XYZ file of C-alpha atoms in Angstrom:
522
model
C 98.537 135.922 119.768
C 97.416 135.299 116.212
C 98.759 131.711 115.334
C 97.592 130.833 118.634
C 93.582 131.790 117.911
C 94.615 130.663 114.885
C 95.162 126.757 116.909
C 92.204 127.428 118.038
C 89.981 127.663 115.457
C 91.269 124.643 113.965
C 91.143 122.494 117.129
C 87.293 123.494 117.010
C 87.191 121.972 113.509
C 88.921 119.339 114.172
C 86.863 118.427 117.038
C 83.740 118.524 114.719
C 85.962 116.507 112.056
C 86.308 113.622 114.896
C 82.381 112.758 115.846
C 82.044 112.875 112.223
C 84.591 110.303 111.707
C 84.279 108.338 114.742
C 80.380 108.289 113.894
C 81.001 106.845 110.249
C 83.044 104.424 111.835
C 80.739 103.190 114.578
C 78.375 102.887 111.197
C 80.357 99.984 110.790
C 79.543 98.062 113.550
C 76.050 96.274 112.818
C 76.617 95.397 109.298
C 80.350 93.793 110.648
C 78.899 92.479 113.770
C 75.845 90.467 112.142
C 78.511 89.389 109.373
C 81.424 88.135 111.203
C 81.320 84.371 112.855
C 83.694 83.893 115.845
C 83.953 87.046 117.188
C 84.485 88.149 120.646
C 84.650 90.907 122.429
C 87.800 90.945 125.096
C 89.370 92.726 127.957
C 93.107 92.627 127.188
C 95.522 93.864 130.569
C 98.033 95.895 128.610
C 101.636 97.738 130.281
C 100.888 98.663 133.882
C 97.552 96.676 134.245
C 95.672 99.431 131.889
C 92.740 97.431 130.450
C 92.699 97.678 126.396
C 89.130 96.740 125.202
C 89.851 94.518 121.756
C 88.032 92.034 119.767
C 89.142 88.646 118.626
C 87.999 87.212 115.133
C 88.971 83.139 114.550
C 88.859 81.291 111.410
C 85.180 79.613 110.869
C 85.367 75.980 112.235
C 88.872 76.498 114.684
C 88.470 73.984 117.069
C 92.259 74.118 118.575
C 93.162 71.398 116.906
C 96.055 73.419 114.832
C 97.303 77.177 115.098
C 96.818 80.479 112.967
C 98.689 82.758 112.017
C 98.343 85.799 114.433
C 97.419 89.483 113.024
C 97.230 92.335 115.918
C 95.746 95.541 114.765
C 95.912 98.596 116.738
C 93.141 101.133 116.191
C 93.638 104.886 114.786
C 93.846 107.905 116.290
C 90.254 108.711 117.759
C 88.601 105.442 116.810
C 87.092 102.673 118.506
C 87.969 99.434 118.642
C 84.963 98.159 115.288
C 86.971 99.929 113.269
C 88.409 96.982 111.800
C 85.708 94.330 111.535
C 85.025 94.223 107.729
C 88.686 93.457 107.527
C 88.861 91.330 110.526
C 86.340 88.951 109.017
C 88.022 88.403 105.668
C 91.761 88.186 107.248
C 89.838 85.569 109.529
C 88.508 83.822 106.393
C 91.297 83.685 104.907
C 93.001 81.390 107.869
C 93.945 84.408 110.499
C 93.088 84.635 114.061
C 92.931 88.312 114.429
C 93.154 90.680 117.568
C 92.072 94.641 117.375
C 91.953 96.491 120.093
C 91.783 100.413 121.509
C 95.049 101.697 122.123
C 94.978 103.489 125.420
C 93.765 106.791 126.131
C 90.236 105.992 123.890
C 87.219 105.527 123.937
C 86.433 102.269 126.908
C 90.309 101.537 126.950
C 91.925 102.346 129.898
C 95.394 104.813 130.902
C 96.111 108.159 128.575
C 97.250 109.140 125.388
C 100.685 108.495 124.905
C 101.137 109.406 121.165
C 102.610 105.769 120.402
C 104.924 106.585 123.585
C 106.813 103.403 125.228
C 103.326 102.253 127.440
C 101.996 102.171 123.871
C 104.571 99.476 122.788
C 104.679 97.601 125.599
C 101.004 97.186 125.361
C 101.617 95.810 121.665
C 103.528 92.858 123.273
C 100.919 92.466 125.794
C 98.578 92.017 123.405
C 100.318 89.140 121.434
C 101.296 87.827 124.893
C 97.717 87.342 125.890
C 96.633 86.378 121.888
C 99.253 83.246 122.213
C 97.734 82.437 125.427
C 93.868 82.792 124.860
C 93.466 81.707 120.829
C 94.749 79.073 118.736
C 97.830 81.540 117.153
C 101.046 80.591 116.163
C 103.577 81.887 117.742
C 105.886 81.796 114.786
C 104.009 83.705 112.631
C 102.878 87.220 114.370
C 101.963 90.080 112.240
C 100.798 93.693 113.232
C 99.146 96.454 110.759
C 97.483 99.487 111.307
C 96.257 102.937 109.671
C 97.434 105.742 110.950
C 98.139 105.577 114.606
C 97.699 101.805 114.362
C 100.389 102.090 111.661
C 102.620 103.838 113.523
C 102.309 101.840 116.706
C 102.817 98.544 114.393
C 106.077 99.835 113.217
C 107.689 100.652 116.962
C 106.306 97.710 117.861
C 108.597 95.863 114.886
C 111.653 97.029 116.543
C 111.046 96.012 120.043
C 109.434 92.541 119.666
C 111.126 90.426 117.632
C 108.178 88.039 117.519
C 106.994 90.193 115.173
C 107.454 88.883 111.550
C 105.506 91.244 109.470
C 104.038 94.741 109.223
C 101.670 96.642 106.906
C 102.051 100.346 108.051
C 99.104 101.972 106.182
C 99.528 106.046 106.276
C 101.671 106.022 109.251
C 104.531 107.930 110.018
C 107.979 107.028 110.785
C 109.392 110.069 111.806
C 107.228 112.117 113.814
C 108.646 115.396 113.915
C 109.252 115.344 110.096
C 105.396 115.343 109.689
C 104.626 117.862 112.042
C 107.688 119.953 112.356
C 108.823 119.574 109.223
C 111.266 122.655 107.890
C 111.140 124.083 111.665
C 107.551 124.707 110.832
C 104.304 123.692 113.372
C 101.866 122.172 111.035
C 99.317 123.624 112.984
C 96.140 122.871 111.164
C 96.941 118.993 111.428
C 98.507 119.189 114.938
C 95.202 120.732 115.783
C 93.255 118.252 114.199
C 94.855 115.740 116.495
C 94.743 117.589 119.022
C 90.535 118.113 118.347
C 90.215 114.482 117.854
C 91.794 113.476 121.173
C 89.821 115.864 123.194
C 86.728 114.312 121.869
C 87.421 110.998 122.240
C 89.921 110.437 124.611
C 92.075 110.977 127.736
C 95.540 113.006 126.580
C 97.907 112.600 129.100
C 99.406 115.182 131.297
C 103.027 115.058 129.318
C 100.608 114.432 125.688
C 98.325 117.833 126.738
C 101.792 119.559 127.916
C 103.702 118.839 124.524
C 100.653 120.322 122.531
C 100.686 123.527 124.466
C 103.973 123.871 123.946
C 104.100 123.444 120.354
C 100.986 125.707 119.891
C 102.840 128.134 121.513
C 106.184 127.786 119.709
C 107.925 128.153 122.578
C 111.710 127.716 121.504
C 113.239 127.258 125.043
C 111.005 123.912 124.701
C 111.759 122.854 120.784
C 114.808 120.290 122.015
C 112.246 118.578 124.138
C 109.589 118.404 121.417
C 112.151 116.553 119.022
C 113.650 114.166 121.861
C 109.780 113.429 122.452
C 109.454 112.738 118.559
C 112.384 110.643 118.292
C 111.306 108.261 121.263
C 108.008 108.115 119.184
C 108.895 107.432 115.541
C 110.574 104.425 114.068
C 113.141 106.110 112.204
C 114.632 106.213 115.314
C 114.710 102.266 115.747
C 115.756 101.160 112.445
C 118.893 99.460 113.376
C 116.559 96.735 115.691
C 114.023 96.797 112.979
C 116.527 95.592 110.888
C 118.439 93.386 113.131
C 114.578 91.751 113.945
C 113.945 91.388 110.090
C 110.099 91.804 110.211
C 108.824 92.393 106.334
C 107.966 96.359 106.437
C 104.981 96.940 103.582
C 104.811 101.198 103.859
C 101.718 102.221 102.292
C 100.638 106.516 102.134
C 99.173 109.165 99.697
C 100.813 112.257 98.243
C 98.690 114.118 99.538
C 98.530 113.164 103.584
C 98.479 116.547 105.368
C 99.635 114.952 108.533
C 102.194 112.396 107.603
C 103.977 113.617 104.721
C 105.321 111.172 102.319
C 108.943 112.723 102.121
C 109.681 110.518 105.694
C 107.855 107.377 105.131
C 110.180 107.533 101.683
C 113.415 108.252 103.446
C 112.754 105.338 106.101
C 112.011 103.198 103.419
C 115.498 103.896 101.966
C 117.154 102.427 105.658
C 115.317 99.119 105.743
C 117.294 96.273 104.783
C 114.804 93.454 105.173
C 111.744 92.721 102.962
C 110.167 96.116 102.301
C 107.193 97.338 100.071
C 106.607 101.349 99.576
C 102.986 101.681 97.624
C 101.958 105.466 97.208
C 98.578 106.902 95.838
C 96.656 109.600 95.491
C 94.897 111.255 98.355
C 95.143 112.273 102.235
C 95.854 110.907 105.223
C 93.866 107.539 105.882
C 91.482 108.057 102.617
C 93.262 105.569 100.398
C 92.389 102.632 102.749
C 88.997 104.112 103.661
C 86.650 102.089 101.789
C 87.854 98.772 102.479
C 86.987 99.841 106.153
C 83.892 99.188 104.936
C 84.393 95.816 103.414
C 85.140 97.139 99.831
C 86.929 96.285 97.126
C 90.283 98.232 98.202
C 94.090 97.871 96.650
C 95.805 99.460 99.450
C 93.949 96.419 102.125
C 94.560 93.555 98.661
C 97.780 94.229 99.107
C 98.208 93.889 102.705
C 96.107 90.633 103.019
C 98.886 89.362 100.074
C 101.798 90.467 102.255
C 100.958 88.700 105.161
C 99.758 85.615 102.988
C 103.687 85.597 101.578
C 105.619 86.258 104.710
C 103.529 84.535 107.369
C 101.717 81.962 105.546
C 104.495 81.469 102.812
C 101.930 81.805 99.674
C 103.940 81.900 96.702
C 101.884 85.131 95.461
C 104.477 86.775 93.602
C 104.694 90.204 95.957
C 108.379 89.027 96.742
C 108.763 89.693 92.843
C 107.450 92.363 92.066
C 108.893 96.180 91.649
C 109.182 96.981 95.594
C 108.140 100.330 94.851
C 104.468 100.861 93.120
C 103.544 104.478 92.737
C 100.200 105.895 91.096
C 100.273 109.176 89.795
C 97.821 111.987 91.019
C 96.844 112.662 87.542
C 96.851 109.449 85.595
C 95.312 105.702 86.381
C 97.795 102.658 86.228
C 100.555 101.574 88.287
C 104.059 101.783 87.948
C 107.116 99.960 89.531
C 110.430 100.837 90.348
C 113.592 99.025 92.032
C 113.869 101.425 94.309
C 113.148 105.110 95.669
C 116.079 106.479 94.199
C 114.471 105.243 90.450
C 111.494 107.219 91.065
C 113.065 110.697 89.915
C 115.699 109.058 87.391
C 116.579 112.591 85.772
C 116.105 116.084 87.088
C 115.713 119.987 85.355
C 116.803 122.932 87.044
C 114.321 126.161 86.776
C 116.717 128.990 87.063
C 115.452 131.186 89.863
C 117.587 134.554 88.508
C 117.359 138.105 89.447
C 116.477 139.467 93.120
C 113.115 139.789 94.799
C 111.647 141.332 97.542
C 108.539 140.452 98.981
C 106.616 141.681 102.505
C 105.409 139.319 105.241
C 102.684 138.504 107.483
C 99.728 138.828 104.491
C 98.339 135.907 102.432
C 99.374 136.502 98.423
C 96.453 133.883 97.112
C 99.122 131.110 96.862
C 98.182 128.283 99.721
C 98.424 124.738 100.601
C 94.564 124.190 100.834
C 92.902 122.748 104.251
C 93.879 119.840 105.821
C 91.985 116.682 104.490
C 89.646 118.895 102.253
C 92.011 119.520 99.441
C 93.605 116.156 99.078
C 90.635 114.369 98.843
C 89.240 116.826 95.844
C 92.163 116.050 94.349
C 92.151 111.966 95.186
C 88.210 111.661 93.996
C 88.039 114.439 91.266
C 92.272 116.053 90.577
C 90.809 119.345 91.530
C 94.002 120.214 93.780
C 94.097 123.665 95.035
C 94.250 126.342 92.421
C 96.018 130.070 92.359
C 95.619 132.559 89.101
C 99.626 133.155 88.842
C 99.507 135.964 87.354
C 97.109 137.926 89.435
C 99.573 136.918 92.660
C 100.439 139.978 94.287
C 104.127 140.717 93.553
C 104.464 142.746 97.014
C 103.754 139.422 99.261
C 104.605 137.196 96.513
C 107.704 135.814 94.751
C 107.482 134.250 91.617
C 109.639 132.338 88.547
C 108.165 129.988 85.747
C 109.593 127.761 83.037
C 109.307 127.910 79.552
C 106.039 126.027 77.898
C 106.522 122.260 77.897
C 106.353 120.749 74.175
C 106.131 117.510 76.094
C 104.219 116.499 79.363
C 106.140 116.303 82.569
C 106.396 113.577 84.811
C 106.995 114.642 87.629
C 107.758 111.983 90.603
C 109.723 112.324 93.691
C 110.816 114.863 95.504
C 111.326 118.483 93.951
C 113.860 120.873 95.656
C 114.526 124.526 96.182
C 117.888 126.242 96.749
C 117.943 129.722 97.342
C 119.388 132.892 98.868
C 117.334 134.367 101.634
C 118.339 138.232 103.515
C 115.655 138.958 106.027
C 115.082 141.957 107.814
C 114.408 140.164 111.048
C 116.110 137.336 112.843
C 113.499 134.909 112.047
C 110.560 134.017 109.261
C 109.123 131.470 107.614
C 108.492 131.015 104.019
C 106.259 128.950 102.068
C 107.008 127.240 98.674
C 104.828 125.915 96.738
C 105.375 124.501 92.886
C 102.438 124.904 89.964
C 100.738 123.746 86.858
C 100.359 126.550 85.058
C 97.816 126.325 81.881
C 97.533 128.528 79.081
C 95.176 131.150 80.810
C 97.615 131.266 84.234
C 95.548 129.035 86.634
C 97.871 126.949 88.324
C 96.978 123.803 90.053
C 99.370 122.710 93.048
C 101.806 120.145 92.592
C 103.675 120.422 95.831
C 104.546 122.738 98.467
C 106.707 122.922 102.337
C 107.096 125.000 104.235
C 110.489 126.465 105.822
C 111.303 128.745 109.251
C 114.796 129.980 110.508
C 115.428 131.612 114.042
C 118.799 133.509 115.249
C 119.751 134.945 111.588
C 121.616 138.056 111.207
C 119.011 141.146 110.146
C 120.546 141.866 106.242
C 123.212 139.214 106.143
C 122.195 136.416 103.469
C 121.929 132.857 104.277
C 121.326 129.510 102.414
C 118.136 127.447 102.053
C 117.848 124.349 101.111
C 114.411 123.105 100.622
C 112.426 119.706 99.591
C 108.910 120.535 98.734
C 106.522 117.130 99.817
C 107.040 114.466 97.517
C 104.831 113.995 95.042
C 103.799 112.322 91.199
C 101.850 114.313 88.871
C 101.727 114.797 85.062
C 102.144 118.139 83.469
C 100.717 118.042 80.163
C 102.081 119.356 77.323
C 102.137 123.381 76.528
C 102.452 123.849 80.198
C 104.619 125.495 81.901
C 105.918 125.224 86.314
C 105.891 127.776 88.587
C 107.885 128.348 92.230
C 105.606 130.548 94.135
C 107.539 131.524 97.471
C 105.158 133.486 100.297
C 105.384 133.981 103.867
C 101.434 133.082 105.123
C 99.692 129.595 104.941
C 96.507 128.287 107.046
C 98.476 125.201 107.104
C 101.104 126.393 109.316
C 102.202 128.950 111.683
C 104.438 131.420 110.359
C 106.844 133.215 112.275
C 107.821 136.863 110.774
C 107.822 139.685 112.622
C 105.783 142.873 111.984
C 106.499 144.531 108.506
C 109.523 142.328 107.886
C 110.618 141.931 104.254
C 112.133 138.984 102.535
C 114.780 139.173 99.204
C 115.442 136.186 97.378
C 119.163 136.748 95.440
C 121.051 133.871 92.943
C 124.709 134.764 93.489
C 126.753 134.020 90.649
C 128.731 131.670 92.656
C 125.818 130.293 94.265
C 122.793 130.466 91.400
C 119.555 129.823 93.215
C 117.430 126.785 91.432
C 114.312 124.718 91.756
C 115.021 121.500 90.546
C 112.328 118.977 89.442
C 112.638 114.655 89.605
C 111.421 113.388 86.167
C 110.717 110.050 85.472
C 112.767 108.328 82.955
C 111.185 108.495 79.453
């Protein structure tokens, strides 16, 4: 089966990607070690006796004659429990007693990957239970952060412990089928990634190792079990409790995260009703807070240590005042603010996407989402996002509309969306959309793309598509001009046409077919 070699190859990579990362990580250790003063190294007895291997990191000179404020930091996906040291140290110096530890199923930690499943949060609460009882915290001031999986983990835990009075969910997700099921579409090359990056260095559980077979195998008859699995696991879910517990949410991810997407972490955003904070940058998953990891200057980790000064400390910092929203675009320095989400994409155009087209499946036109981490970052350290010659796109396997020129730049910011027509020859596909800069000599550089997959359609009988490309901000300078590319093959996902099925893309008069693009107000 192709897409499932396909899995395969990637897993490989993604294996290779892990001891890379897990390696720069464990880099960490001496230089944090030797630096930080009071730390220990602890056995914690999470949910069902598993042991969680954590450290503990006290304020210089705590001699139990007050209490801390308490931050809890679960680790990321595939990394050990050091990972946080450098940060651990200067939370701790700045009057925290802080607790990392493994999440279950790595590295020395006990039990099997859950994917942030309930033994996950329970262990959360075990771990503040035994930090109240074995450190000089506070147990009126509890905070939890995270990247990635930590993130995630911090976020469930929000809604099920109402101890908890602040979070700082750095590139996590909130809804985890949106990020890797988005648009009925297996993200395969970041599933895989995961997938790589538990094999080597952890213990997947036999229901973790059972949902990725099934979804490598898109295997339909087991799709409503997938998304009830997702649900239990993402936030979204909870944000009624998170609400009604009124924890301070800071949501901090890049445009360009291949596994969490920011369209989700955006729309949960827009359901919190407490104190919230939605910062997006540049970059992929996890890179935006990678260098204060190290101990390095780092906005994304400023930020956080300012959050938790406000809400658990009650520092009079201004982050209560400022814009709640802080966006920096992908193509120009500076921050900007808004009041909300909604603000970000003040005013929309509509490209017209007239006539009918026709395209064949199952080959690769030239137009693609890049690879998984790869991409983002050339874009994050250098705006070098990935790059198709438009007009050199084979027609046959390729659909394709543009604007006029632009006599002004573009700002682009939020989330753009397609509306089409679809007939297929077959009873399923999957399409890919992607939107472009387009210069003067045709190379376009990608501003956004999603992907989208239908089953049980009617061979020749035309059907609707409604379609929000991955939110996104990027400038497009003046005497440019946007293109929708649509194709049917991307390494980032698995596609699901049939042999030699064809694709036409129609804009009924009563039903004109448009891409339309958020602009910030000028």
């Amino acid at each position: 089966m192709r897409t499932h070699r396909q899995a395969l190859r990637t897993t490989a990579a993604g294996a290779v990607s892990a001891t890379l990362i897990a390696g720069g990580v464990l880099g960490l250790t001496p230089t944090a070690h030797a630096a930080t003063n009071g730390v220990r190294f602890v056995d914690i007895t999470g949910d069902g006796g598993t042991t969680l291997k954590a450290n503990v990191v006290t304020p210089a000179g705590a001699d139990g004659s007050h209490d801390y404020p308490l931050l809890v930091l679960p680790t990321s996906w595939g990394f050990p429990q050091v990972q946080y040291l450098a940060q651990a140290e200067k939370l701790a110096n700045s009057g925290y007693v802080v607790v990392s530890y493994n999440v279950r199923g790595f590295w020395q930690s006990g039990g099997g990957i859950e994917v942030a499943g309930p033994p996950d949060v329970a262990d959360a609460s075990k771990v503040i239970d035994w930090a109240l009882a074995n450190t000089p915290s506070d147990a009126g001031h509890i905070g939890m952060a995270g990247v990635s999986y930590g993130a995630g983990i911090s976020l469930l835990a929000a809604a099920h412990d109402k101890r908890i009075k602040a979070v700082a969910s750095l590139s996590g997700w909130a809804d985890l089928i949106d990020s890797i099921y988005s648009g009925r579409t297996e993200h395969s090359q970041a599933t895989a990634l995961l997938d790589g990056v538990g094999l080597v260095t952890g213990r997947p559980s036999a229901e973790t190792s059972q949902v990725f077979r099934d979804f490598f195998a898109s295997d339909l008859s087991k799709e409503q079990e997938m998304i009830n699995w997702g649900k239990e696991r993402s936030a979204a879910t909870y944000v009624d409790q998170i609400n009604k517990n009124g924890a301070a949410i800071m949501l901090a991810n890049a445009w360009g995260d291949t596994i969490f997407a920011p369209n989700q972490i955006a729309d949960f955003y827009g359901t919190l009703t407490g104190p919230k904070r939605l910062e997006l940058r540049p970059g992929d998953h996890a890179t935006a807070e990678l260098t204060g990891l190290f101990g390095l200057p780092n906005d994304v980790w400023t930020d956080t240590g300012r959050w938790f000064d406000h809400y658990l400390k009650g520092a009079d910092n201004g982050i209560d005042r400022e814009q709640p929203v802080e966006l920096k675009s992908r193509t120009t320095g500076g921050y900007e603010g808004y009041p909300d989400w909604k603000s970000v994409g003040a005013t929309r155009k509509k490209i017209d996407l007239a006539g009918t087209t026709t395209i064949h499946t199952n080959v690769g036109s030239g137009a693609d989402g890049g690879i998984v981490f790869l991409s983002s970052i050339l874009d994050q350290v250098a705006q070098v996002p990935p790059v198709a010659a438009i007009p050199l796109l084979p027609r046959r396997w390729a659909a394709v509309w543009q604007s006029a020129k632009y006599t002004s730049a573009q700002q682009v910011r939020g989330t753009v969306k397609l509306h089409t027509t679809v007939t297929d020859t077959k009873e399923s596909g999957t399409l890919v959309a992607y939107l472009y800069d387009v210069g003067p000599l045709g190379l376009g550089k990608l501003v956004s793309n999603a992907p989208y997959t239908w089953h049980g359609q009617t061979p020749g009988q035309p059907f609707g598509v409604d379609l929000e490309l991955f939110s996104t901000a990027y400038d497009v300078p003046a005497g440019h001009r946007l293109a929708l590319v649509v194709d049917t093959v991307d390494p980032l996902y698995v596609e699901h046409n049939p042999t030699g099925a064809q694709l036409t893309f129609s804009s009924p008069a009563n039903d004109p077919s448009y891409v339309s693009i958020p602009l910030r107000e000028q």
